[in-house]
């Protein structure tokens, strides 16, 4: 059991790192997920061998994303936590709170820069206009790409809110 626990915690830590979160975020989620009861900060600190400050800071990130919830334990003043066990809700929370926000920000930056270049073109000489046209073309391509990414993310979020059975998926069609 200990080997499986260690392996899962390490794997979730690596997975969290891959997606741009700290390794500790993945390990904390894993520790809570594999615990049959809520854990307090001291228990997580001891289990993972990390500082209380690191546990506290990373738990706040998990709470903010809706991946971990604080729970009350009768006759105990310490804070206890449990994981969100609805994986569709986790995916929806992460995609909508971080990924979709970042894609929307990229689209705004691209649109604003294309508009700035377009507005400045009348004051440009012939060579600058050629370069500006090239930039605008590339920015349009990036906007198309991020527009598709936004469509995919919103489609996933909408489908996940219905909490489908993953065994029902055989293919996805986009229109």
Short mmCIF file of C-alpha atoms in Angstrom, two decimals:
data_model
loop_
_atom_site.label_atom_id
_atom_site.label_comp_id
_atom_site.label_asym_id
_atom_site.label_seq_id
_atom_site.Cartn_x
_atom_site.Cartn_y
_atom_site.Cartn_z
CA UNK A 1 0.00 0.00 0.00
CA UNK A 2 2.81 2.41 0.85
CA UNK A 3 4.51 1.83 -2.52
CA UNK A 4 1.25 2.49 -4.37
CA UNK A 5 0.62 5.63 -2.29
CA UNK A 6 4.12 6.97 -2.97
CA UNK A 7 3.86 6.19 -6.67
CA UNK A 8 0.47 7.90 -7.03
CA UNK A 9 1.64 10.98 -5.12
CA UNK A 10 4.75 11.22 -7.28
CA UNK A 11 2.71 10.73 -10.46
CA UNK A 12 0.15 13.37 -9.50
CA UNK A 13 2.99 15.74 -8.58
CA UNK A 14 4.55 15.28 -12.01
CA UNK A 15 1.18 15.68 -13.70
CA UNK A 16 0.53 18.92 -11.80
CA UNK A 17 3.97 20.20 -12.86
CA UNK A 18 3.24 19.30 -16.47
CA UNK A 19 0.11 21.47 -16.39
CA UNK A 20 1.92 24.42 -14.81
CA UNK A 21 1.02 23.89 -11.17
CA UNK A 22 3.50 23.16 -8.42
CA UNK A 23 4.37 19.55 -7.75
CA UNK A 24 3.09 19.99 -4.19
CA UNK A 25 -0.40 20.84 -5.50
CA UNK A 26 -0.60 17.41 -7.15
CA UNK A 27 0.84 15.64 -4.14
CA UNK A 28 -1.56 17.33 -1.72
CA UNK A 29 -4.53 16.44 -3.87
CA UNK A 30 -3.25 12.86 -4.07
CA UNK A 31 -2.74 12.62 -0.30
CA UNK A 32 -6.30 13.80 0.30
CA UNK A 33 -7.72 11.65 -2.48
CA UNK A 34 -6.11 8.50 -1.07
CA UNK A 35 -7.13 9.25 2.50
CA UNK A 36 -10.39 7.68 3.72
CA UNK A 37 -10.90 10.65 6.05
CA UNK A 38 -10.24 14.41 5.94
CA UNK A 39 -6.69 15.46 6.84
CA UNK A 40 -5.37 18.49 8.72
CA UNK A 41 -2.33 20.56 7.81
CA UNK A 42 -0.03 18.76 10.25
CA UNK A 43 -0.99 15.34 8.85
CA UNK A 44 -0.36 16.48 5.27
CA UNK A 45 2.92 18.10 6.28
CA UNK A 46 4.10 14.90 7.93
CA UNK A 47 2.83 12.62 5.15
CA UNK A 48 4.54 14.61 2.37
CA UNK A 49 7.60 15.76 4.32
CA UNK A 50 7.10 19.42 3.43
CA UNK A 51 6.76 22.63 5.43
CA UNK A 52 3.51 23.79 6.94
CA UNK A 53 3.80 27.03 4.94
CA UNK A 54 4.03 25.06 1.70
CA UNK A 55 1.03 22.93 2.66
CA UNK A 56 -0.99 26.01 3.59
CA UNK A 57 -0.11 28.02 0.48
CA UNK A 58 -0.76 25.15 -1.94
CA UNK A 59 -4.00 24.19 -0.17
CA UNK A 60 -5.24 27.75 -0.73
CA UNK A 61 -4.58 27.29 -4.46
CA UNK A 62 -6.48 24.01 -4.45
CA UNK A 63 -9.36 25.58 -2.50
CA UNK A 64 -9.49 28.53 -4.89
CA UNK A 65 -9.87 26.12 -7.82
CA UNK A 66 -12.56 24.13 -6.00
CA UNK A 67 -10.41 20.99 -5.92
CA UNK A 68 -10.17 20.80 -2.12
CA UNK A 69 -12.73 21.79 0.51
CA UNK A 70 -12.35 22.66 4.17
CA UNK A 71 -14.48 20.51 6.47
CA UNK A 72 -15.45 20.85 10.09
CA UNK A 73 -14.61 18.08 12.55
CA UNK A 74 -16.56 18.14 15.81
CA UNK A 75 -14.53 19.02 18.92
CA UNK A 76 -11.40 19.84 16.89
CA UNK A 77 -10.28 23.41 16.25
CA UNK A 78 -7.84 22.49 13.48
CA UNK A 79 -8.74 22.89 9.82
CA UNK A 80 -9.39 19.68 7.94
CA UNK A 81 -9.63 19.18 4.20
CA UNK A 82 -11.16 16.70 1.81
CA UNK A 83 -10.72 16.44 -1.95
CA UNK A 84 -13.41 17.14 -4.52
CA UNK A 85 -14.23 13.65 -5.75
CA UNK A 86 -16.25 14.76 -8.78
CA UNK A 87 -13.53 14.75 -11.45
CA UNK A 88 -15.81 16.42 -14.01
CA UNK A 89 -16.26 19.33 -11.58
CA UNK A 90 -12.49 19.53 -11.09
CA UNK A 91 -11.90 19.61 -14.84
CA UNK A 92 -14.61 22.23 -15.33
CA UNK A 93 -13.21 24.41 -12.52
CA UNK A 94 -9.63 24.25 -13.79
CA UNK A 95 -10.52 24.78 -17.45
CA UNK A 96 -12.85 27.69 -16.78
CA UNK A 97 -10.79 29.39 -14.07
CA UNK A 98 -7.38 29.16 -15.70
CA UNK A 99 -7.24 27.80 -19.23
CA UNK A 100 -10.22 29.66 -20.66
CA UNK A 101 -9.10 32.86 -18.93
CA UNK A 102 -5.62 32.53 -20.50
CA UNK A 103 -7.04 31.83 -23.98
CA UNK A 104 -9.34 34.86 -23.70
CA UNK A 105 -6.37 36.99 -22.61
CA UNK A 106 -4.34 35.78 -25.60
CA UNK A 107 -7.22 36.65 -27.93
CA UNK A 108 -7.47 40.16 -26.42
CA UNK A 109 -3.73 40.76 -26.82
CA UNK A 110 -3.76 39.55 -30.43
CA UNK A 111 -6.85 41.60 -31.32
CA UNK A 112 -5.50 44.76 -29.64
CA UNK A 113 -2.13 44.47 -31.37
CA UNK A 114 -3.69 43.82 -34.79
CA UNK A 115 -5.92 46.87 -34.28
CA UNK A 116 -2.94 49.01 -33.22
CA UNK A 117 -0.97 48.02 -36.30
CA UNK A 118 -3.99 48.60 -38.53
CA UNK A 119 -4.49 52.09 -37.09
CA UNK A 120 -0.82 52.97 -37.55
CA UNK A 121 -0.60 51.78 -41.17
CA UNK A 122 -1.64 55.10 -42.81
CA UNK A 123 1.46 56.74 -41.29
CA UNK A 124 3.82 54.01 -42.53
CA UNK A 125 5.99 53.99 -45.60
CA UNK A 126 5.70 51.19 -48.17
CA UNK A 127 8.22 48.83 -46.52
CA UNK A 128 6.67 49.27 -43.09
CA UNK A 129 3.20 48.58 -44.52
CA UNK A 130 4.46 45.31 -46.06
CA UNK A 131 5.80 44.26 -42.66
CA UNK A 132 2.58 45.42 -40.98
CA UNK A 133 0.53 43.33 -43.45
CA UNK A 134 2.74 40.34 -42.63
CA UNK A 135 2.23 40.91 -38.89
CA UNK A 136 -1.52 41.27 -39.27
CA UNK A 137 -1.66 38.04 -41.29
CA UNK A 138 0.27 36.17 -38.59
CA UNK A 139 -1.83 37.67 -35.81
CA UNK A 140 -4.99 36.63 -37.68
CA UNK A 141 -3.64 33.07 -37.90
CA UNK A 142 -2.96 33.07 -34.16
CA UNK A 143 -6.43 34.46 -33.47
CA UNK A 144 -7.94 31.63 -35.52
CA UNK A 145 -5.89 29.10 -33.56
CA UNK A 146 -6.85 30.54 -30.16
CA UNK A 147 -10.45 30.86 -31.33
CA UNK A 148 -10.44 27.11 -31.99
CA UNK A 149 -8.84 26.49 -28.59
CA UNK A 150 -11.61 28.55 -26.98
CA UNK A 151 -14.25 26.55 -28.85
CA UNK A 152 -12.71 23.25 -27.71
CA UNK A 153 -12.44 24.42 -24.09
CA UNK A 154 -15.99 25.75 -23.94
CA UNK A 155 -17.28 22.54 -25.53
CA UNK A 156 -15.46 20.43 -22.95
CA UNK A 157 -16.73 22.63 -20.11
CA UNK A 158 -20.32 22.43 -21.36
CA UNK A 159 -20.14 18.65 -21.75
CA UNK A 160 -18.46 18.20 -18.36
CA UNK A 161 -21.24 20.13 -16.64
CA UNK A 162 -23.59 17.33 -17.71
CA UNK A 163 -21.26 14.85 -15.96
CA UNK A 164 -21.19 12.29 -18.75
CA UNK A 165 -20.03 8.73 -18.30
CA UNK A 166 -16.56 8.55 -19.85
CA UNK A 167 -17.40 5.10 -21.18
CA UNK A 168 -20.04 6.72 -23.41
CA UNK A 169 -17.39 8.67 -25.37
CA UNK A 170 -16.27 7.07 -28.57
CA UNK A 171 -15.63 10.27 -30.57
CA UNK A 172 -16.24 14.00 -30.51
CA UNK A 173 -17.64 15.90 -33.49
CA UNK A 174 -17.09 19.63 -33.84
CA UNK A 175 -19.26 21.77 -36.10
#
